[in-house]
PDB file of C-alpha atoms in Angstrom:
ATOM      1  CA  MET A   1       0.000   0.000   0.000  1.00 52.00           C
ATOM      2  CA  HIS A   2       1.368   3.426  -0.923  1.00 61.00           C
ATOM      3  CA  LEU A   3       2.002   6.029   1.794  1.00 57.00           C
ATOM      4  CA  PRO A   4      -0.946   8.288   0.795  1.00 64.00           C
ATOM      5  CA  SER A   5      -3.390   5.376   0.982  1.00 72.00           C
ATOM      6  CA  ALA A   6      -1.878   4.088   4.228  1.00 78.00           C
ATOM      7  CA  LEU A   7      -2.124   7.460   5.960  1.00 80.00           C
ATOM      8  CA  LEU A   8      -5.653   7.945   4.663  1.00 80.00           C
ATOM      9  CA  PHE A   9      -6.747   4.685   6.300  1.00 81.00           C
ATOM     10  CA  ILE A  10      -4.688   5.252   9.461  1.00 85.00           C
ATOM     11  CA  ALA A  11      -6.393   8.600  10.036  1.00 85.00           C
ATOM     12  CA  LEU A  12      -9.773   7.013   9.298  1.00 86.00           C
ATOM     13  CA  ALA A  13      -9.089   4.168  11.745  1.00 87.00           C
ATOM     14  CA  LEU A  14      -8.115   6.644  14.461  1.00 84.00           C
ATOM     15  CA  ILE A  15     -11.412   8.482  14.002  1.00 87.00           C
ATOM     16  CA  LEU A  16     -13.730   5.487  13.574  1.00 84.00           C
ATOM     17  CA  VAL A  17     -12.113   2.884  15.854  1.00 86.00           C
ATOM     18  CA  VAL A  18      -9.405   4.194  18.183  1.00 85.00           C
ATOM     19  CA  ALA A  19     -11.290   7.272  19.442  1.00 83.00           C
ATOM     20  CA  PRO A  20     -14.402   5.283  20.526  1.00 78.00           C
ATOM     21  CA  LEU A  21     -12.256   2.605  22.204  1.00 81.00           C
ATOM     22  CA  ALA A  22     -10.193   5.230  24.014  1.00 78.00           C
ATOM     23  CA  SER A  23     -13.381   6.942  25.180  1.00 71.00           C
ATOM     24  CA  ALA A  24     -14.709   3.692  26.637  1.00 69.00           C
ATOM     25  CA  LEU A  25     -11.388   3.026  28.380  1.00 73.00           C
ATOM     26  CA  LEU A  26     -11.096   6.529  29.829  1.00 67.00           C
ATOM     27  CA  ALA A  27     -14.678   6.322  31.122  1.00 58.00           C
ATOM     28  CA  LYS A  28     -13.585   3.560  33.504  1.00 61.00           C
ATOM     29  CA  ARG A  29     -10.518   5.462  34.731  1.00 64.00           C
ATOM     30  CA  ALA A  30     -11.939   8.976  35.018  1.00 60.00           C
ATOM     31  CA  LYS A  31     -11.221  10.879  38.231  1.00 62.00           C
ATOM     32  CA  GLN A  32     -13.048  13.677  40.032  1.00 67.00           C
ATOM     33  CA  GLY A  33     -11.574  17.072  40.866  1.00 70.00           C
ATOM     34  CA  GLU A  34     -10.489  20.321  39.248  1.00 74.00           C
ATOM     35  CA  GLN A  35      -6.958  19.189  38.391  1.00 84.00           C
ATOM     36  CA  ALA A  36      -8.309  16.027  36.781  1.00 84.00           C
ATOM     37  CA  ARG A  37     -10.709  18.121  34.679  1.00 86.00           C
ATOM     38  CA  HIS A  38      -7.908  20.421  33.531  1.00 91.00           C
ATOM     39  CA  ALA A  39      -5.753  17.449  32.556  1.00 89.00           C
ATOM     40  CA  ARG A  40      -8.713  16.001  30.660  1.00 88.00           C
ATOM     41  CA  TYR A  41      -9.307  19.310  28.858  1.00 92.00           C
ATOM     42  CA  ALA A  42      -5.638  19.586  27.853  1.00 93.00           C
ATOM     43  CA  ARG A  43      -5.538  15.988  26.668  1.00 90.00           C
ATOM     44  CA  SER A  44      -8.700  16.466  24.609  1.00 90.00           C
ATOM     45  CA  MET A  45      -7.298  19.499  22.788  1.00 94.00           C
ATOM     46  CA  LEU A  46      -3.980  17.784  22.127  1.00 94.00           C
ATOM     47  CA  ILE A  47      -5.702  14.726  20.660  1.00 92.00           C
ATOM     48  CA  LEU A  48      -8.201  16.720  18.597  1.00 94.00           C
ATOM     49  CA  TRP A  49      -5.620  18.994  16.989  1.00 95.00           C
ATOM     50  CA  GLY A  50      -3.166  16.131  16.480  1.00 93.00           C
ATOM     51  CA  MET A  51      -5.772  14.019  14.678  1.00 93.00           C
ATOM     52  CA  THR A  52      -6.890  17.014  12.622  1.00 95.00           C
ATOM     53  CA  ARG A  53      -3.331  17.718  11.521  1.00 94.00           C
ATOM     54  CA  LEU A  54      -2.868  14.074  10.523  1.00 93.00           C
ATOM     55  CA  ALA A  55      -6.146  14.070   8.573  1.00 94.00           C
ATOM     56  CA  ILE A  56      -5.196  17.246   6.686  1.00 95.00           C
ATOM     57  CA  TYR A  57      -1.776  15.790   5.863  1.00 93.00           C
ATOM     58  CA  ALA A  58      -3.340  12.522   4.664  1.00 92.00           C
ATOM     59  CA  LEU A  59      -5.703  14.480   2.417  1.00 93.00           C
ATOM     60  CA  SER A  60      -2.814  16.490   0.973  1.00 93.00           C
ATOM     61  CA  LEU A  61      -0.951  13.304   0.047  1.00 88.00           C
ATOM     62  CA  TRP A  62      -4.140  12.127  -1.657  1.00 87.00           C
ATOM     63  CA  GLY A  63      -4.258  15.374  -3.644  1.00 90.00           C
ATOM     64  CA  GLN A  64      -7.145  16.910  -1.718  1.00 93.00           C
ATOM     65  CA  ARG A  65      -7.582  19.999   0.424  1.00 95.00           C
ATOM     66  CA  PRO A  66      -9.793  20.697   3.448  1.00 96.00           C
ATOM     67  CA  ALA A  67     -12.144  22.553   1.079  1.00 97.00           C
ATOM     68  CA  ASP A  68     -12.728  19.262  -0.763  1.00 96.00           C
ATOM     69  CA  VAL A  69     -14.310  17.755   2.353  1.00 96.00           C
ATOM     70  CA  GLY A  70     -16.491  20.725   3.271  1.00 96.00           C
ATOM     71  CA  PHE A  71     -14.212  23.403   4.728  1.00 97.00           C
ATOM     72  CA  ALA A  72     -15.739  26.015   2.441  1.00 97.00           C
ATOM     73  CA  PRO A  73     -18.684  28.456   2.482  1.00 96.00           C
ATOM     74  CA  PRO A  74     -22.170  26.901   2.189  1.00 96.00           C
ATOM     75  CA  THR A  75     -23.976  27.053  -1.129  1.00 92.00           C
ATOM     76  CA  ASP A  76     -26.962  28.694   0.589  1.00 94.00           C
ATOM     77  CA  PRO A  77     -25.631  30.541   3.661  1.00 95.00           C
ATOM     78  CA  LEU A  78     -29.005  31.880   4.800  1.00 95.00           C
ATOM     79  CA  PHE A  79     -30.542  28.407   4.881  1.00 94.00           C
ATOM     80  CA  ALA A  80     -27.544  26.607   6.396  1.00 95.00           C
ATOM     81  CA  TYR A  81     -26.806  29.090   9.169  1.00 96.00           C
ATOM     82  CA  GLY A  82     -30.504  29.701   9.789  1.00 96.00           C
ATOM     83  CA  VAL A  83     -31.304  26.022  10.324  1.00 96.00           C
ATOM     84  CA  VAL A  84     -28.307  25.427  12.589  1.00 96.00           C
ATOM     85  CA  PHE A  85     -28.869  28.514  14.734  1.00 95.00           C
ATOM     86  CA  ALA A  86     -32.608  27.810  15.004  1.00 96.00           C
ATOM     87  CA  VAL A  87     -32.009  24.254  16.238  1.00 94.00           C
ATOM     88  CA  ILE A  88     -29.311  25.361  18.693  1.00 94.00           C
ATOM     89  CA  ALA A  89     -31.644  28.074  20.024  1.00 94.00           C
ATOM     90  CA  LEU A  90     -34.504  25.587  20.491  1.00 92.00           C
ATOM     91  CA  ILE A  91     -32.231  23.172  22.337  1.00 88.00           C
ATOM     92  CA  ALA A  92     -30.894  25.978  24.528  1.00 88.00           C
ATOM     93  CA  VAL A  93     -34.423  27.054  25.482  1.00 88.00           C
ATOM     94  CA  ALA A  94     -35.443  23.460  26.203  1.00 84.00           C
ATOM     95  CA  SER A  95     -32.334  22.953  28.342  1.00 79.00           C
ATOM     96  CA  LEU A  96     -33.007  26.100  30.359  1.00 78.00           C
ATOM     97  CA  ARG A  97     -36.623  25.047  30.955  1.00 78.00           C
ATOM     98  CA  ARG A  98     -35.560  21.643  32.251  1.00 70.00           C
ATOM     99  CA  THR A  99     -35.656  21.780  36.027  1.00 58.00           C
ATOM    100  CA  ARG A 100     -32.952  19.200  36.720  1.00 65.00           C
ATOM    101  CA  LEU A 101     -30.444  16.863  35.134  1.00 62.00           C
ATOM    102  CA  PRO A 102     -31.234  13.209  34.501  1.00 60.00           C
ATOM    103  CA  GLY A 103     -30.250  11.325  37.618  1.00 57.00           C
ATOM    104  CA  GLY A 104     -28.090   8.307  38.183  1.00 59.00           C
ATOM    105  CA  ASP A 105     -24.937   7.529  36.281  1.00 66.00           C
ATOM    106  CA  TYR A 106     -25.307  10.335  33.731  1.00 66.00           C
ATOM    107  CA  SER A 107     -25.011  13.122  36.314  1.00 67.00           C
ATOM    108  CA  GLU A 108     -21.880  11.580  37.799  1.00 72.00           C
ATOM    109  CA  ARG A 109     -20.274  11.109  34.393  1.00 74.00           C
ATOM    110  CA  ILE A 110     -21.070  14.612  33.187  1.00 77.00           C
ATOM    111  CA  ARG A 111     -19.697  16.059  36.443  1.00 77.00           C
ATOM    112  CA  LEU A 112     -16.257  14.815  35.355  1.00 79.00           C
ATOM    113  CA  ILE A 113     -16.141  17.195  32.372  1.00 84.00           C
ATOM    114  CA  ALA A 114     -18.500  20.069  33.206  1.00 86.00           C
ATOM    115  CA  PRO A 115     -16.823  23.406  34.065  1.00 91.00           C
ATOM    116  CA  MET A 116     -17.509  24.259  37.707  1.00 89.00           C
ATOM    117  CA  THR A 117     -15.019  27.056  38.473  1.00 91.00           C
ATOM    118  CA  VAL A 118     -13.557  30.121  36.765  1.00 93.00           C
ATOM    119  CA  ALA A 119     -10.349  28.166  36.191  1.00 94.00           C
ATOM    120  CA  ASP A 120     -12.395  25.390  34.573  1.00 94.00           C
ATOM    121  CA  TRP A 121     -13.975  27.891  32.188  1.00 96.00           C
ATOM    122  CA  LEU A 122     -10.572  29.228  31.144  1.00 96.00           C
ATOM    123  CA  TRP A 123      -9.882  25.698  29.910  1.00 96.00           C
ATOM    124  CA  PHE A 124     -13.385  24.788  28.783  1.00 96.00           C
ATOM    125  CA  VAL A 125     -13.865  27.659  26.303  1.00 97.00           C
ATOM    126  CA  PRO A 126     -10.860  26.681  24.124  1.00 97.00           C
ATOM    127  CA  VAL A 127     -11.904  23.030  24.456  1.00 96.00           C
ATOM    128  CA  ALA A 128     -15.394  23.872  23.140  1.00 96.00           C
ATOM    129  CA  LEU A 129     -13.960  25.902  20.257  1.00 97.00           C
ATOM    130  CA  SER A 130     -11.507  23.100  19.448  1.00 97.00           C
ATOM    131  CA  ALA A 131     -14.306  20.533  19.512  1.00 96.00           C
ATOM    132  CA  GLY A 132     -16.427  22.646  17.186  1.00 97.00           C
ATOM    133  CA  LEU A 133     -13.631  23.018  14.652  1.00 98.00           C
ATOM    134  CA  CYS A 134     -11.840  19.688  14.928  1.00 97.00           C
ATOM    135  CA  GLU A 135     -14.691  17.243  15.567  1.00 96.00           C
ATOM    136  CA  GLU A 136     -16.743  18.648  12.718  1.00 98.00           C
ATOM    137  CA  PHE A 137     -13.748  18.457  10.385  1.00 98.00           C
ATOM    138  CA  LEU A 138     -12.833  14.926  11.508  1.00 97.00           C
ATOM    139  CA  TYR A 139     -16.324  13.380  11.530  1.00 97.00           C
ATOM    140  CA  ARG A 140     -18.535  15.404   9.178  1.00 97.00           C
ATOM    141  CA  GLY A 141     -15.630  16.370   6.924  1.00 97.00           C
ATOM    142  CA  TYR A 142     -12.897  13.754   6.732  1.00 96.00           C
ATOM    143  CA  ALA A 143     -14.636  10.551   7.853  1.00 96.00           C
ATOM    144  CA  LEU A 144     -17.938  11.204   6.077  1.00 97.00           C
ATOM    145  CA  HIS A 145     -16.313  12.093   2.757  1.00 95.00           C
ATOM    146  CA  VAL A 146     -13.590   9.420   2.797  1.00 94.00           C
ATOM    147  CA  VAL A 147     -16.074   6.649   3.625  1.00 95.00           C
ATOM    148  CA  ALA A 148     -18.444   8.014   0.968  1.00 96.00           C
ATOM    149  CA  GLN A 149     -15.652   8.058  -1.628  1.00 92.00           C
ATOM    150  CA  PHE A 150     -14.633   4.459  -0.973  1.00 91.00           C
ATOM    151  CA  THR A 151     -18.191   3.083  -0.738  1.00 94.00           C
ATOM    152  CA  HIS A 152     -19.614   5.363  -3.465  1.00 95.00           C
ATOM    153  CA  ASP A 153     -22.528   6.083  -1.121  1.00 96.00           C
ATOM    154  CA  VAL A 154     -22.762   9.316   0.843  1.00 97.00           C
ATOM    155  CA  TRP A 155     -25.377   7.851   3.197  1.00 97.00           C
ATOM    156  CA  ILE A 156     -22.995   5.117   4.309  1.00 97.00           C
ATOM    157  CA  GLY A 157     -20.573   7.922   5.106  1.00 96.00           C
ATOM    158  CA  VAL A 158     -23.289   9.674   7.111  1.00 97.00           C
ATOM    159  CA  VAL A 159     -24.196   6.545   9.109  1.00 97.00           C
ATOM    160  CA  VAL A 160     -20.616   5.422   9.805  1.00 96.00           C
ATOM    161  CA  SER A 161     -19.340   8.860  10.809  1.00 96.00           C
ATOM    162  CA  THR A 162     -22.410   9.493  12.984  1.00 96.00           C
ATOM    163  CA  ALA A 163     -22.058   6.170  14.813  1.00 95.00           C
ATOM    164  CA  ALA A 164     -18.348   6.771  15.428  1.00 94.00           C
ATOM    165  CA  PHE A 165     -19.047  10.295  16.687  1.00 95.00           C
ATOM    166  CA  GLY A 166     -21.585   9.015  19.189  1.00 93.00           C
ATOM    167  CA  LEU A 167     -19.324   6.217  20.442  1.00 91.00           C
ATOM    168  CA  ALA A 168     -16.414   8.648  20.813  1.00 90.00           C
ATOM    169  CA  HIS A 169     -18.466  10.229  23.627  1.00 88.00           C
ATOM    170  CA  PHE A 170     -18.894   6.969  25.538  1.00 85.00           C
ATOM    171  CA  TYR A 171     -17.312   8.589  28.592  1.00 81.00           C
ATOM    172  CA  GLN A 172     -20.716  10.275  29.032  1.00 81.00           C
ATOM    173  CA  GLY A 173     -22.485   6.909  29.180  1.00 80.00           C
ATOM    174  CA  TRP A 174     -25.094   5.557  26.767  1.00 84.00           C
ATOM    175  CA  ARG A 175     -27.317   8.600  27.243  1.00 84.00           C
ATOM    176  CA  GLY A 176     -24.417  10.759  26.065  1.00 83.00           C
ATOM    177  CA  VAL A 177     -23.679   8.437  23.138  1.00 91.00           C
ATOM    178  CA  ILE A 178     -27.265   8.629  21.890  1.00 93.00           C
ATOM    179  CA  GLY A 179     -27.511  12.390  22.399  1.00 90.00           C
ATOM    180  CA  THR A 180     -24.278  13.170  20.571  1.00 93.00           C
ATOM    181  CA  ALA A 181     -25.158  10.733  17.785  1.00 96.00           C
ATOM    182  CA  ILE A 182     -28.429  12.609  17.209  1.00 95.00           C
ATOM    183  CA  PHE A 183     -26.500  15.877  17.068  1.00 94.00           C
ATOM    184  CA  GLY A 184     -23.986  14.274  14.731  1.00 96.00           C
ATOM    185  CA  LEU A 185     -26.720  13.090  12.391  1.00 97.00           C
ATOM    186  CA  PHE A 186     -28.238  16.576  12.266  1.00 97.00           C
ATOM    187  CA  PHE A 187     -24.881  18.173  11.474  1.00 97.00           C
ATOM    188  CA  ALA A 188     -24.130  15.491   8.869  1.00 98.00           C
ATOM    189  CA  LEU A 189     -27.388  16.256   7.069  1.00 97.00           C
ATOM    190  CA  VAL A 190     -26.563  19.972   7.114  1.00 97.00           C
ATOM    191  CA  VAL A 191     -23.160  19.225   5.553  1.00 98.00           C
ATOM    192  CA  VAL A 192     -24.674  16.988   2.865  1.00 97.00           C
ATOM    193  CA  VAL A 193     -27.298  19.600   1.948  1.00 96.00           C
ATOM    194  CA  SER A 194     -25.148  22.744   2.213  1.00 96.00           C
ATOM    195  CA  GLY A 195     -21.754  21.317   1.253  1.00 96.00           C
ATOM    196  CA  SER A 196     -20.144  23.204   4.140  1.00 98.00           C
ATOM    197  CA  LEU A 197     -18.784  22.455   7.594  1.00 98.00           C
ATOM    198  CA  TRP A 198     -18.754  26.087   8.678  1.00 98.00           C
ATOM    199  CA  PRO A 199     -22.322  26.369  10.060  1.00 98.00           C
ATOM    200  CA  CYS A 200     -21.861  23.092  11.937  1.00 97.00           C
ATOM    201  CA  MET A 201     -18.522  24.165  13.396  1.00 98.00           C
ATOM    202  CA  ILE A 202     -20.063  27.336  14.802  1.00 97.00           C
ATOM    203  CA  GLY A 203     -23.202  25.521  15.963  1.00 97.00           C
ATOM    204  CA  HIS A 204     -21.184  22.739  17.598  1.00 97.00           C
ATOM    205  CA  ALA A 205     -19.029  25.191  19.559  1.00 97.00           C
ATOM    206  CA  LEU A 206     -22.096  27.189  20.645  1.00 96.00           C
ATOM    207  CA  GLN A 207     -23.893  24.043  21.754  1.00 94.00           C
ATOM    208  CA  ASP A 208     -20.910  22.945  23.842  1.00 94.00           C
ATOM    209  CA  LEU A 209     -20.625  26.364  25.491  1.00 95.00           C
ATOM    210  CA  ILE A 210     -24.365  26.640  26.186  1.00 93.00           C
ATOM    211  CA  GLY A 211     -24.522  23.035  27.347  1.00 90.00           C
ATOM    212  CA  GLY A 212     -21.543  23.554  29.641  1.00 91.00           C
ATOM    213  CA  ALA A 213     -23.196  26.584  31.245  1.00 91.00           C
ATOM    214  CA  VAL A 214     -26.547  24.837  31.738  1.00 88.00           C
ATOM    215  CA  VAL A 215     -25.041  21.622  33.081  1.00 86.00           C
ATOM    216  CA  SER A 216     -22.726  23.526  35.420  1.00 86.00           C
ATOM    217  CA  ARG A 217     -25.699  25.414  36.833  1.00 83.00           C
ATOM    218  CA  ARG A 218     -27.726  22.230  37.319  1.00 80.00           C
ATOM    219  CA  LEU A 219     -24.827  20.389  38.960  1.00 80.00           C
ATOM    220  CA  ARG A 220     -24.486  23.124  41.576  1.00 76.00           C
ATOM    221  CA  GLU A 221     -28.041  22.314  42.647  1.00 72.00           C
ATOM    222  CA  LEU A 222     -27.121  18.677  43.302  1.00 64.00           C
ATOM    223  CA  PRO A 223     -25.343  17.386  46.420  1.00 60.00           C
ATOM    224  CA  PRO A 224     -21.610  16.806  45.935  1.00 62.00           C
ATOM    225  CA  PRO A 225     -20.593  13.264  45.004  1.00 59.00           C
ATOM    226  CA  ALA A 226     -19.916  10.952  47.899  1.00 55.00           C
ATOM    227  CA  PRO A 227     -16.223  10.150  48.384  1.00 54.00           C
ATOM    228  CA  SER A 228     -15.141   6.726  47.275  1.00 49.00           C
ATOM    229  CA  ALA A 229     -15.191   4.210  50.084  1.00 45.00           C
ATOM    230  CA  PRO A 230     -11.715   2.945  50.989  1.00 45.00           C
ATOM    231  CA  PRO A 231     -11.065  -0.718  50.322  1.00 42.00           C
ATOM    232  CA  ASP A 232     -11.564  -3.083  53.254  1.00 44.00           C
ATOM    233  CA  ALA A 233      -8.389  -3.599  55.259  1.00 40.00           C
ATOM    234  CA  PRO A 234      -7.003  -7.113  55.021  1.00 40.00           C
ATOM    235  CA  ALA A 235      -7.630  -9.263  58.058  1.00 38.00           C
ATOM    236  CA  GLU A 236      -4.640  -9.653  60.332  1.00 37.00           C
ATOM    237  CA  SER A 237      -3.271 -13.151  60.607  1.00 36.00           C
ATOM    238  CA  VAL A 238      -3.523 -14.698  64.000  1.00 30.00           C
TER     239      VAL A 238
END
């Protein structure tokens, strides 16, 4: 296999396979606390920008540019931006009207990543902007178009990239996987119709920022998580 083809598939495998597996693994090892959140934010940005750089390089070896996978203005800006902003606004209003977060495991998982302090927000804002730019480029741009090119079916690209996007958020639990997959499907349809990632990048970043603010507010209304119980001490030998 030639280097361009190899890198194309390596980048695709990182997006479709490695990212979801890493998310599932990190979900089991996640820790509470401000320092742990900051480390998680830094790691997320490093991974996102590293994968984006690799994907752009793989495309260049294949003779393509970011514009070829949607990093270009939409064909109908009024429609594309209007639809995205309208949906984000509706979701924001619905989130604000919700009186509390879903209970159980979801609240504990989302507490691991939600910004709770000013220092958290100094990290979270660039993370949200990075997610809007990089995740849209990786999933709705690179993965969708590369899968569509090799299968000759854009809808296979939509389904595969959407499923991978949802599973990459497994650290939020199955509720998070389903929610992000629905968002991913919406953004994928916008890209297919408009030919542009730009409205989705802006909408994605806005949704993360609004969601972070709403979730942070709701979490403050909940009791703090109980500390982990220490393991039982081994019995002394007689």
